[in-house]
Coordinates of C-alpha atoms and ligand atoms in Angstrom, one line a residue:
M7 CA 14.9 -80.8 127.6
A8 CA 12.4 -82.9 125.7
K9 CA 11.6 -82.5 122.0
V10 CA 13.3 -79.1 121.3
I11 CA 14.3 -79.3 117.6
M12 CA 17.4 -81.4 117.6
G13 CA 19.8 -82.6 114.9
K14 CA 23.4 -82.1 115.7
V15 CA 24.9 -84.1 112.9
R16 CA 27.0 -81.8 110.8
S17 CA 29.6 -79.1 111.6
N18 CA 28.8 -75.5 111.0
T19 CA 30.0 -75.4 107.4
Q20 CA 28.6 -76.3 104.0
G21 CA 29.6 -79.7 102.4
D22 CA 33.0 -78.5 101.1
G23 CA 34.1 -77.2 104.5
R24 CA 33.6 -73.5 103.8
A25 CA 31.4 -71.4 106.0
T26 CA 28.1 -70.2 104.6
L27 CA 26.3 -67.0 105.5
G28 CA 24.0 -69.0 107.8
T29 CA 26.7 -71.2 109.5
Y30 CA 28.8 -68.1 110.0
L31 CA 25.9 -66.2 111.6
F32 CA 25.2 -69.1 114.1
D33 CA 28.9 -69.5 114.8
C34 CA 29.1 -65.9 115.8
L35 CA 26.0 -66.2 118.1
K36 CA 27.5 -69.3 119.7
K37 CA 30.7 -67.5 120.4
E38 CA 28.7 -65.0 122.3
G39 CA 27.2 -67.7 124.5
V40 CA 23.8 -67.8 122.6
T41 CA 22.9 -71.5 122.5
E42 CA 19.1 -71.2 122.0
V43 CA 17.5 -69.2 119.2
F44 CA 13.8 -68.3 119.6
G45 CA 11.4 -67.8 116.7
V46 CA 8.7 -69.1 114.4
P47 CA 9.4 -70.7 111.0
G48 CA 8.0 -69.5 107.7
D49 CA 8.7 -70.1 104.0
Y50 CA 11.1 -67.2 103.9
N51 CA 13.2 -68.3 106.8
F52 CA 13.3 -72.1 106.2
T53 CA 17.0 -71.9 105.1
L54 CA 17.8 -70.2 108.4
F55 CA 16.0 -72.9 110.5
D56 CA 17.5 -75.7 108.3
T57 CA 21.0 -74.3 108.8
L58 CA 20.4 -73.9 112.5
Q59 CA 19.1 -77.4 112.7
Q60 CA 22.5 -78.7 111.4
C61 CA 24.7 -76.5 113.7
E62 CA 26.2 -78.1 116.7
G63 CA 25.9 -76.5 120.2
I64 CA 23.1 -74.1 119.2
K65 CA 19.4 -75.0 118.7
A66 CA 16.1 -73.5 117.7
V67 CA 13.4 -73.0 120.4
P68 CA 10.2 -72.4 118.5
T69 CA 7.5 -70.3 120.2
R70 CA 3.8 -70.2 119.6
N71 CA 4.0 -66.8 117.9
E72 CA 6.6 -64.2 117.2
L73 CA 5.6 -61.7 119.9
N74 CA 6.1 -64.5 122.4
G75 CA 9.4 -65.4 120.7
G76 CA 10.6 -61.8 121.1
Y77 CA 9.6 -61.7 124.8
A78 CA 11.3 -65.1 125.4
A79 CA 14.4 -63.7 123.7
D80 CA 14.2 -60.7 126.0
G81 CA 13.9 -62.9 129.2
Y82 CA 16.8 -65.0 127.9
A83 CA 19.0 -62.0 127.3
R84 CA 18.3 -60.7 130.8
V85 CA 19.8 -63.9 132.2
K86 CA 22.5 -64.7 129.6
G87 CA 23.4 -61.2 128.3
L88 CA 22.4 -61.7 124.6
A89 CA 19.7 -63.5 122.7
A90 CA 18.5 -64.2 119.2
L91 CA 15.2 -64.4 117.4
I92 CA 14.3 -65.6 113.9
T93 CA 11.1 -64.3 112.2
T94 CA 9.7 -64.4 108.7
F95 CA 9.3 -61.4 106.4
G96 CA 6.4 -59.0 107.2
V97 CA 3.9 -61.1 109.1
G98 CA 6.4 -62.6 111.5
E99 CA 8.7 -59.7 112.1
L100 CA 5.9 -57.2 112.6
S101 CA 4.3 -59.5 115.1
A102 CA 7.6 -59.3 117.1
A103 CA 7.7 -55.5 116.9
N104 CA 6.2 -54.8 120.3
A105 CA 8.8 -57.1 121.9
I106 CA 11.7 -55.6 120.0
A107 CA 10.5 -52.0 120.9
G108 CA 10.3 -53.2 124.5
A109 CA 13.8 -54.5 124.4
Y110 CA 15.0 -51.2 122.9
S111 CA 13.3 -49.2 125.6
E112 CA 14.6 -51.5 128.4
N113 CA 18.2 -51.9 127.1
I114 CA 18.1 -55.6 126.2
P115 CA 20.3 -56.8 123.4
I116 CA 18.5 -59.1 120.9
I117 CA 19.8 -60.2 117.4
H118 CA 16.6 -60.2 115.4
I119 CA 17.1 -62.2 112.2
V120 CA 14.5 -62.0 109.5
G121 CA 14.2 -64.3 106.5
S122 CA 13.1 -62.5 103.4
P123 CA 11.9 -63.6 99.9
K124 CA 14.5 -64.7 97.3
S125 CA 16.8 -62.0 96.2
E126 CA 15.8 -62.3 92.5
K127 CA 12.1 -61.6 93.4
Q128 CA 13.2 -58.6 95.5
K129 CA 15.3 -57.2 92.7
Q130 CA 12.4 -57.5 90.3
H131 CA 10.0 -56.0 92.9
K132 CA 7.6 -58.9 92.5
F133 CA 4.3 -58.9 94.5
M134 CA 5.0 -61.8 96.8
H135 CA 2.9 -63.0 99.7
H136 CA 3.6 -61.3 103.1
T137 CA 4.5 -58.1 101.2
L138 CA 2.5 -54.9 100.9
M139 CA 1.9 -55.7 97.2
D140 CA 3.8 -52.6 96.2
G141 CA 7.2 -54.1 95.5
D142 CA 8.9 -52.3 98.4
Y143 CA 11.2 -54.8 100.1
D144 CA 12.7 -52.2 102.5
A145 CA 9.4 -51.2 104.2
F146 CA 9.7 -53.4 107.2
R147 CA 13.4 -52.7 107.8
R148 CA 12.4 -49.1 108.0
V149 CA 9.8 -50.0 110.6
F150 CA 12.5 -51.5 112.7
E151 CA 15.0 -48.6 112.3
P152 CA 13.7 -46.5 115.2
I153 CA 13.5 -49.5 117.5
S154 CA 16.8 -51.1 116.6
A155 CA 20.3 -49.8 117.3
Y156 CA 21.4 -51.1 113.8
T157 CA 19.8 -52.6 110.7
A158 CA 21.5 -54.4 107.8
V159 CA 20.5 -56.5 104.8
L160 CA 22.9 -59.4 104.7
T161 CA 24.6 -60.7 101.6
P162 CA 27.4 -63.3 101.2
S163 CA 29.8 -60.4 100.5
N164 CA 28.9 -58.2 103.5
A165 CA 28.0 -60.8 106.1
M166 CA 31.5 -61.1 107.6
A167 CA 31.5 -57.4 108.2
E168 CA 27.9 -56.8 109.1
I169 CA 27.2 -59.7 111.4
P170 CA 30.1 -58.9 113.8
K171 CA 29.3 -55.2 113.6
A172 CA 25.7 -55.8 114.5
I173 CA 26.5 -58.1 117.4
S174 CA 29.1 -55.6 118.7
I175 CA 26.6 -52.7 118.5
A176 CA 23.9 -54.8 120.3
K177 CA 26.5 -55.6 123.1
R178 CA 27.6 -52.0 123.4
T179 CA 24.3 -50.3 123.3
K180 CA 22.3 -53.2 124.9
K181 CA 19.6 -52.7 122.3
P182 CA 18.2 -55.0 119.6
V183 CA 19.7 -55.1 116.1
Y184 CA 18.0 -56.2 112.9
L185 CA 19.5 -58.4 110.2
S186 CA 17.5 -59.6 107.2
V187 CA 18.7 -62.2 104.7
A188 CA 17.1 -63.5 101.6
L189 CA 16.0 -67.1 101.6
D190 CA 18.5 -68.1 98.8
L191 CA 21.5 -66.4 100.3
V192 CA 21.6 -68.2 103.7
Q193 CA 23.4 -71.3 102.3
Q194 CA 25.8 -69.4 100.1
P195 CA 29.5 -69.3 100.9
L196 CA 31.0 -66.1 102.2
S197 CA 33.4 -63.9 100.4
T198 CA 35.1 -61.2 102.5
K199 CA 37.4 -60.9 105.5
V200 CA 36.3 -59.7 108.9
P201 CA 37.2 -56.0 109.4
K202 CA 38.6 -54.9 112.8
L203 CA 35.9 -53.3 115.0
E204 CA 36.4 -50.2 117.1
Q205 CA 35.6 -50.7 120.8
A206 CA 34.3 -47.8 122.9
K207 CA 36.9 -46.6 125.4
T208 CA 37.4 -44.0 128.1
S209 CA 39.2 -40.8 127.4
E210 CA 41.8 -40.5 130.2
S211 CA 41.7 -36.7 130.3
S212 CA 37.9 -36.7 130.5
L213 CA 38.0 -39.2 133.3
R214 CA 40.6 -37.2 135.2
S215 CA 38.4 -34.0 134.9
A216 CA 35.3 -35.9 136.0
S217 CA 37.1 -37.5 138.9
K218 CA 38.4 -34.2 140.1
Q219 CA 34.9 -32.7 140.0
A220 CA 33.4 -35.7 141.8
R221 CA 36.0 -35.4 144.6
K222 CA 35.1 -31.7 144.9
M223 CA 31.5 -32.6 145.4
L224 CA 32.0 -35.7 147.6
K225 CA 34.6 -34.4 150.0
P226 CA 32.5 -31.9 151.9
A227 CA 29.3 -34.0 151.7
K228 CA 28.0 -35.2 155.0
Q229 CA 25.5 -37.7 153.6
V230 CA 26.4 -39.5 150.3
V231 CA 23.9 -42.0 148.9
L232 CA 24.1 -44.4 146.0
L233 CA 20.9 -44.9 143.8
S234 CA 21.1 -48.0 141.6
D235 CA 19.0 -47.7 138.5
A236 CA 17.9 -49.8 135.5
K237 CA 21.1 -49.7 133.4
V238 CA 23.2 -51.2 136.2
K239 CA 21.5 -54.5 135.3
S240 CA 21.8 -54.2 131.5
W241 CA 25.5 -53.2 131.7
G242 CA 26.3 -55.8 134.4
W243 CA 27.6 -53.3 136.9
E244 CA 26.2 -55.2 140.0
S245 CA 29.5 -55.8 141.6
L246 CA 30.8 -52.3 140.7
V247 CA 28.0 -50.5 142.5
R248 CA 28.3 -52.8 145.5
E249 CA 32.0 -51.9 145.6
V250 CA 31.3 -48.2 145.5
A251 CA 28.9 -48.5 148.5
E252 CA 31.4 -50.7 150.4
K253 CA 34.5 -48.6 149.7
M254 CA 32.7 -45.3 150.4
Q255 CA 30.7 -46.9 153.3
I256 CA 27.5 -45.3 152.0
P257 CA 23.9 -46.5 151.9
A258 CA 22.4 -47.7 148.6
A259 CA 18.8 -47.7 147.4
S260 CA 17.3 -49.1 144.2
T261 CA 14.8 -47.5 141.9
T262 CA 11.7 -49.4 140.7
M263 CA 13.3 -50.0 137.3
G264 CA 16.6 -50.8 138.8
K265 CA 15.3 -53.5 141.2
G266 CA 17.8 -56.3 141.7
G267 CA 20.8 -54.4 140.4
F268 CA 22.1 -53.9 143.9
D269 CA 22.2 -56.9 146.2
E270 CA 19.2 -56.4 148.5
S271 CA 20.6 -58.6 151.2
H272 CA 23.7 -56.4 151.5
P273 CA 23.9 -54.4 154.8
N274 CA 24.3 -51.2 152.9
H275 CA 21.1 -51.6 151.0
I276 CA 18.4 -49.6 152.7
G277 CA 15.5 -50.5 150.4
M278 CA 13.5 -49.3 147.4
Y279 CA 13.2 -45.6 146.4
G280 CA 9.9 -44.6 144.9
G281 CA 9.4 -40.9 145.5
A282 CA 6.1 -40.2 147.2
F283 CA 4.8 -43.7 146.5
G284 CA 7.4 -45.8 148.2
S285 CA 9.0 -46.0 151.6
K286 CA 9.0 -42.6 153.4
K287 CA 12.3 -43.5 155.2
V288 CA 14.1 -44.3 152.0
Q289 CA 12.7 -41.2 150.4
E290 CA 14.0 -39.1 153.3
V291 CA 17.5 -40.6 153.1
V292 CA 17.8 -40.3 149.3
E293 CA 16.3 -36.8 148.9
S294 CA 18.2 -35.3 151.8
A295 CA 21.6 -36.6 150.6
D296 CA 24.0 -33.8 149.8
C297 CA 25.6 -35.9 147.1
L298 CA 23.6 -38.6 145.3
I299 CA 25.5 -41.0 143.0
V300 CA 23.0 -42.4 140.5
A301 CA 24.3 -45.4 138.5
G302 CA 22.6 -46.1 135.2
F303 CA 19.9 -43.5 135.5
V304 CA 16.6 -43.7 133.6
P305 CA 14.6 -40.6 134.6
S306 CA 11.2 -42.1 133.7
D307 CA 7.7 -41.5 135.3
V308 CA 8.1 -44.9 136.9
N309 CA 11.4 -44.1 138.6
L310 CA 10.5 -40.5 139.5
A311 CA 7.2 -41.7 140.8
N312 CA 5.3 -39.4 138.5
E313 CA 7.6 -36.4 139.3
T314 CA 7.0 -36.7 143.0
A315 CA 10.8 -37.5 143.3
Q316 CA 12.7 -34.5 144.6
L317 CA 16.2 -35.1 143.2
N318 CA 18.4 -32.1 142.8
P319 CA 20.7 -32.4 139.7
K320 CA 23.2 -30.0 141.3
K321 CA 23.9 -32.6 143.9
M322 CA 24.0 -35.6 141.6
I323 CA 26.8 -37.6 140.1
I324 CA 25.1 -39.5 137.3
V325 CA 27.1 -42.4 135.9
Q326 CA 25.9 -43.5 132.4
P327 CA 27.2 -46.2 130.1
E328 CA 29.3 -43.7 128.1
S329 CA 29.2 -40.4 130.0
V330 CA 29.1 -38.9 133.5
T331 CA 27.2 -35.8 134.6
I332 CA 28.3 -34.1 137.8
G333 CA 26.3 -31.2 139.2
G334 CA 24.7 -30.7 135.7
Q335 CA 28.0 -30.8 133.8
E336 CA 28.4 -33.6 131.3
Y337 CA 31.7 -35.4 130.8
K338 CA 31.6 -37.4 127.5
D339 CA 33.6 -40.5 126.4
I340 CA 33.8 -42.1 129.9
L341 CA 32.7 -45.7 130.2
G342 CA 30.4 -46.0 133.2
E343 CA 32.4 -49.0 134.6
D344 CA 35.6 -46.9 134.6
M345 CA 33.9 -44.1 136.5
L346 CA 32.5 -46.5 139.1
R347 CA 35.9 -47.9 139.6
E348 CA 37.3 -44.4 139.9
L349 CA 34.7 -43.6 142.6
S350 CA 35.6 -46.7 144.6
A351 CA 39.3 -45.7 144.4
L352 CA 38.9 -42.1 145.5
G353 CA 39.6 -43.2 149.1
L354 CA 36.7 -41.1 150.5
T355 CA 34.6 -42.7 153.2
A356 CA 31.5 -41.5 154.9
E357 CA 31.1 -40.9 158.6
P358 CA 27.5 -41.6 159.6
P359 CA 26.3 -45.1 160.2
I360 CA 24.2 -46.7 157.4
P361 CA 20.5 -46.0 158.2
A362 CA 18.4 -49.0 158.9
A363 CA 16.7 -50.6 155.9
D364 CA 13.0 -50.2 155.3
R365 CA 11.4 -53.4 154.1
P366 CA 7.6 -53.1 153.9
Y367 CA 7.1 -56.9 154.0
N368 CA 9.2 -57.8 157.0
S369 CA 6.2 -58.0 159.2
G370 CA 5.1 -61.5 160.1
T371 CA 2.4 -63.4 158.2
Q372 CA 0.2 -66.1 159.8
L373 CA 0.8 -69.1 157.6
D374 CA -2.2 -71.0 158.9
G375 CA -4.5 -68.0 158.2
S376 CA -7.8 -69.2 156.8
H377 CA -9.2 -65.9 155.7
P378 CA -9.3 -64.8 152.0
L379 CA -6.1 -63.8 150.3
T380 CA -5.1 -60.2 150.5
A381 CA -2.1 -58.3 149.1
Q382 CA -1.2 -57.2 152.6
E383 CA -0.6 -60.8 153.6
Y384 CA 0.6 -62.6 150.5
Y385 CA 3.5 -60.3 149.7
P386 CA 5.2 -60.8 153.0
L387 CA 4.7 -64.6 152.5
I388 CA 6.2 -64.5 149.0
Q389 CA 9.2 -62.5 150.3
R390 CA 9.8 -65.3 152.9
L391 CA 9.6 -68.0 150.3
L392 CA 12.2 -66.5 147.9
Q393 CA 15.5 -68.3 147.9
P394 CA 19.1 -67.2 146.9
G395 CA 19.6 -67.5 143.2
D396 CA 15.9 -67.4 142.3
I397 CA 14.8 -65.8 139.0
V398 CA 11.7 -63.8 139.9
I399 CA 9.6 -62.6 136.9
A400 CA 7.0 -60.0 137.6
E401 CA 4.3 -59.1 135.1
T402 CA 2.9 -55.6 134.6
G403 CA -0.1 -55.2 136.8
T404 CA -0.6 -55.2 140.6
F405 CA 2.1 -57.9 140.9
A406 CA 4.8 -55.6 139.4
Y407 CA 4.2 -52.9 142.0
G408 CA 3.7 -55.3 144.9
L409 CA 6.8 -57.4 144.1
S410 CA 8.9 -54.3 143.6
Q411 CA 8.8 -53.8 147.3
T412 CA 10.0 -57.3 148.3
Q413 CA 13.5 -57.8 149.6
L414 CA 15.2 -60.1 147.2
P415 CA 17.7 -62.7 148.5
Q416 CA 21.3 -62.8 147.4
G417 CA 22.0 -63.8 143.8
A418 CA 18.3 -63.4 142.8
T419 CA 17.6 -62.1 139.3
Y420 CA 14.6 -59.8 139.0
I421 CA 12.9 -59.6 135.6
A422 CA 10.2 -57.0 134.9
Q423 CA 9.5 -54.6 132.1
G424 CA 9.8 -51.6 134.4
G425 CA 9.3 -49.0 131.7
W426 CA 7.8 -50.6 128.6
Q427 CA 5.2 -52.4 130.7
S428 CA 3.6 -54.5 127.9
I429 CA 1.2 -57.0 129.5
G430 CA 1.7 -60.6 128.4
Y431 CA 5.5 -60.1 128.5
A432 CA 6.2 -62.1 131.6
T433 CA 5.0 -65.6 130.6
P434 CA 7.1 -65.9 127.4
A435 CA 10.0 -64.1 129.3
A436 CA 9.8 -67.0 131.8
L437 CA 10.3 -69.5 129.0
G438 CA 13.4 -67.5 128.0
A439 CA 14.7 -67.4 131.5
C440 CA 14.1 -71.2 132.0
M441 CA 16.1 -71.8 128.7
A442 CA 18.9 -69.5 129.8
A443 CA 19.3 -71.0 133.2
P444 CA 17.8 -74.5 133.3
K445 CA 19.2 -75.2 136.8
R446 CA 17.8 -72.1 138.5
R447 CA 14.4 -71.9 140.1
V448 CA 12.2 -69.6 138.1
L449 CA 9.1 -68.0 139.7
L450 CA 6.6 -66.4 137.4
F451 CA 4.1 -64.0 138.9
T452 CA 1.4 -63.0 136.4
G453 CA -2.1 -61.4 136.6
D454 CA -5.0 -63.3 135.0
G455 CA -5.5 -60.5 132.4
S456 CA -1.9 -60.4 131.3
L457 CA -1.7 -64.2 131.1
Q458 CA -4.7 -64.2 128.7
L459 CA -2.5 -62.4 126.1
T460 CA 0.4 -64.9 125.8
V461 CA -0.8 -68.0 127.7
Q462 CA 0.3 -70.4 124.9
E463 CA 3.9 -70.2 126.1
L464 CA 2.8 -72.4 129.1
S465 CA 2.6 -75.1 126.4
S466 CA 6.1 -74.4 125.1
M467 CA 7.4 -74.5 128.6
M468 CA 5.9 -77.9 129.2
E469 CA 7.0 -79.2 125.8
Y470 CA 10.6 -78.2 126.4
G471 CA 10.7 -79.5 130.0
C472 CA 10.8 -76.1 131.8
K473 CA 9.8 -76.3 135.4
P474 CA 8.9 -72.8 136.7
I475 CA 6.4 -72.2 139.5
V476 CA 3.7 -70.0 137.9
F477 CA 1.5 -67.8 140.2
V478 CA -1.6 -66.6 138.5
L479 CA -3.4 -63.9 140.4
N480 CA -7.1 -64.4 139.7
N481 CA -8.8 -61.2 140.7
G482 CA -11.3 -61.4 137.8
G483 CA -10.1 -58.4 135.7
Y484 CA -7.6 -55.6 135.1
T485 CA -7.3 -54.4 138.7
I486 CA -4.5 -52.0 138.1
E487 CA -6.5 -50.3 135.4
K488 CA -9.4 -49.8 137.7
Y489 CA -7.0 -48.0 140.1
L490 CA -5.5 -45.9 137.3
N491 CA -8.8 -44.8 135.7
F492 CA -10.1 -42.8 138.7
R493 CA -12.2 -40.5 136.5
V494 CA -15.0 -43.1 136.2
P495 CA -16.5 -45.3 139.0
V496 CA -15.3 -48.9 138.7
E497 CA -18.9 -50.1 138.0
D498 CA -18.8 -48.1 134.8
Q499 CA -15.6 -49.8 133.5
P500 CA -16.9 -53.1 132.1
Y501 CA -14.0 -53.0 129.7
N502 CA -11.7 -53.7 132.7
E503 CA -13.5 -57.1 133.3
I504 CA -12.2 -60.3 131.7
P505 CA -13.7 -63.7 130.9
G506 CA -13.3 -66.1 133.8
W507 CA -10.9 -68.9 132.7
N508 CA -10.3 -72.2 134.5
Y509 CA -6.6 -71.6 134.8
T510 CA -5.6 -74.9 136.4
K511 CA -7.3 -76.7 133.4
L512 CA -5.2 -74.8 130.9
V513 CA -2.2 -77.1 131.4
E514 CA -4.3 -80.1 130.5
A515 CA -5.6 -78.4 127.3
F516 CA -2.0 -77.6 126.4
G517 CA -1.2 -81.3 126.6
G518 CA 1.2 -81.0 129.4
N519 CA 2.0 -82.8 132.6
A520 CA 1.9 -80.1 135.3
H521 CA 1.1 -79.8 139.0
T522 CA -1.7 -77.3 139.7
E523 CA -3.4 -76.0 142.7
Q524 CA -6.1 -73.4 143.4
V525 CA -5.7 -71.4 146.6
R526 CA -8.0 -69.0 148.4
T527 CA -6.3 -68.4 151.8
I528 CA -2.8 -67.5 152.9
G529 CA -2.5 -70.9 154.6
E530 CA -3.4 -72.7 151.3
L531 CA -0.9 -70.5 149.4
A532 CA 1.9 -71.5 151.8
R533 CA 1.0 -75.2 151.5
A534 CA 0.7 -75.0 147.7
F535 CA 4.1 -73.4 147.5
H536 CA 5.5 -76.2 149.7
D537 CA 3.9 -78.9 147.5
S538 CA 5.2 -77.1 144.3
E539 CA 8.6 -77.1 145.7
L540 CA 8.5 -80.9 145.9
Q541 CA 6.8 -81.3 142.5
R542 CA 8.9 -78.9 140.5
T543 CA 11.8 -81.3 140.2
D544 CA 10.1 -82.9 137.3
K545 CA 7.2 -80.6 136.2
L546 CA 5.8 -77.1 135.8
C547 CA 3.7 -76.0 138.7
L548 CA 0.8 -73.5 138.5
I549 CA -0.8 -72.0 141.5
E550 CA -4.0 -70.0 140.9
M551 CA -4.4 -67.4 143.7
I552 CA -8.1 -66.6 143.9
V553 CA -8.6 -63.1 145.4
P554 CA -12.3 -62.4 146.1
D555 CA -11.9 -58.6 146.4
D556 CA -11.2 -57.4 142.9
M557 CA -9.8 -54.1 144.3
D558 CA -7.3 -55.8 146.5
A559 CA -3.9 -54.2 145.7
P560 CA -0.5 -53.5 147.3
E561 CA -0.1 -50.3 149.2
Y562 CA 2.3 -48.8 146.7
L563 CA -0.3 -48.9 144.0
K564 CA -2.9 -47.3 146.2
L565 CA -0.6 -44.5 147.0
M566 CA 0.2 -44.1 143.4
S567 CA -3.4 -43.9 142.4
D568 CA -4.2 -41.4 145.1
E569 CA -1.2 -39.2 144.0
L570 CA -2.1 -39.4 140.3
E571 CA -5.7 -38.4 141.2
K572 CA -4.4 -35.4 143.2
Q573 CA -2.1 -34.4 140.4
E574 CA -5.1 -34.5 137.9
K575 CA -7.2 -32.1 140.0
Ligands
TPP2 N1 -2.0 -53.7 126.4 C1 -0.7 -53.9 126.6 C2 0.0 -54.8 125.5 N2 0.0 -53.5 127.6 C3 -0.6 -52.7 128.5 N3 0.2 -52.3 129.5 C4 -1.9 -52.5 128.5 C5 -2.6 -53.0 127.4 C6 -2.7 -51.7 129.6 N4 -2.7 -52.5 130.8 C7 -1.8 -52.3 131.8 S1 -2.0 -53.3 133.1 C8 -3.3 -54.0 132.4 C9 -3.6 -53.5 131.2 C10 -4.7 -53.9 130.3 C11 -4.1 -55.0 133.2 C12 -3.3 -56.1 133.8 O1 -4.3 -56.9 134.4 P1 -3.9 -58.3 135.2 O2 -2.8 -58.9 134.5 O3 -5.1 -59.1 135.4 O4 -3.2 -57.7 136.5 P2 -3.9 -57.1 137.8 O5 -3.7 -55.6 137.8 O6 -5.4 -57.4 137.8 O7 -3.3 -57.7 139.0

């Protein structure tokens, strides 16, 4: 990695060998495997950055703005399990609020650290820059309260209690936590002992009752199906859900938000479930099951395909991180992982053979095709080009819906903001993913409109030696929005058009050394991918996919748009 802030000279203590608030904070993060901290410096967080600069084994990764820093932290946490972000008081932290709220919504743990003005100034309620000029120093912490699992204002006397507590809450809830610290307190020595933290655990009696009830529902069931949803990924249950399907010999499908949580190359995986918008075959299997085990359920409009999903709660076993609901009855104080292990151990196996998988993109694509790019052709091609272990990042827009229907190879990590859907997320998230796993291949798929929000992070990626392959879908505007606003003819939606940028020239403007190609046909896309594969060993690659038909879109999105229009009438 070139030029990332470096400076590994001193140990993580102050001069006299004692830990300071700052060194303790970064030591705690390091113990959790966080070795990169995203963020933007400011005069209220200089002591945080200066301390970080001197810590060994953990470094700052500055981003071009705080929103991007938050998204990068999110992408990093999706690969490494936990991330950290440093912002400055008011202006910096509020810029990161969208990313933090997204992480809250999507169950991604981020330790958000805010540097605030000197404690004396705060006590005296002075009107300092970056404040609301009303002396209220708690205003921004309150902004973060509903979008963080925990907030605390650190001092040298509470840091040894608050920092481990905040990290433990972030890990348990998989949500962001907020820690603010005054500029002058970061380098002060600590003055308390670490209290023992309570860990969440399963109530044995509750688990026994749930297990008995589950057996009652499962035993007479003829067709049992597993549905793997969003929280499977956040809570790291990938191997547990696979084991349930294997031990019970049942088919498994994934929801849109849960994509990638169940190994899609596994013989029990039958495809993606998307209510009326997705595969009819998968819909039939899931909805006709007489017992449906749903792991990590998030009953959102995205997952329930705008309420077209027909899932009967009376036939469902819903396994959540700290509870289980069976046929509508909730059992509290059960860790989801314990319930999944229990289901695997029940010794119940299904009779019928696993139905054949439905993969919309398994049809062949002519790689030498010389006609203009269309979704119908490029998604099957993309699916063929994916490799085991890839990190695939899909931006909100037509790409997210199209890519949700691909079959991922084994060991692939799929990153998308399934529910929060903030455009601009994917590019900085790709920076985070590259930092978290420098040896893995990272493929970023972004629309042109989304890229225009957070494009600067291409420059961070080149600066720090990241080598993703970036696919920019140039369809000249917000195509997905044109599908979703069916009330008005497309010609009357000039607000859904965007300025035409020269995407391949961006990398030059950002001062980087990248390999770029512009492609207009499926044959050119296949060749560009092949070239990028050779070039990406030492540089970022950017492939601009020029699609002449601005209404070209994947089938899933078309069905969704039709259904939404019907529902509106
Ligand atoms: N602002 C934010 C921060 N997030 C949003 N989701 C939106 C606005 C609304 N929105 C959703 S998708 C989209 C917009 C504006 C357009 C995406 O366009 P593009 O990236 O070009 O993808 P395309 O659909 O054209 O493939």
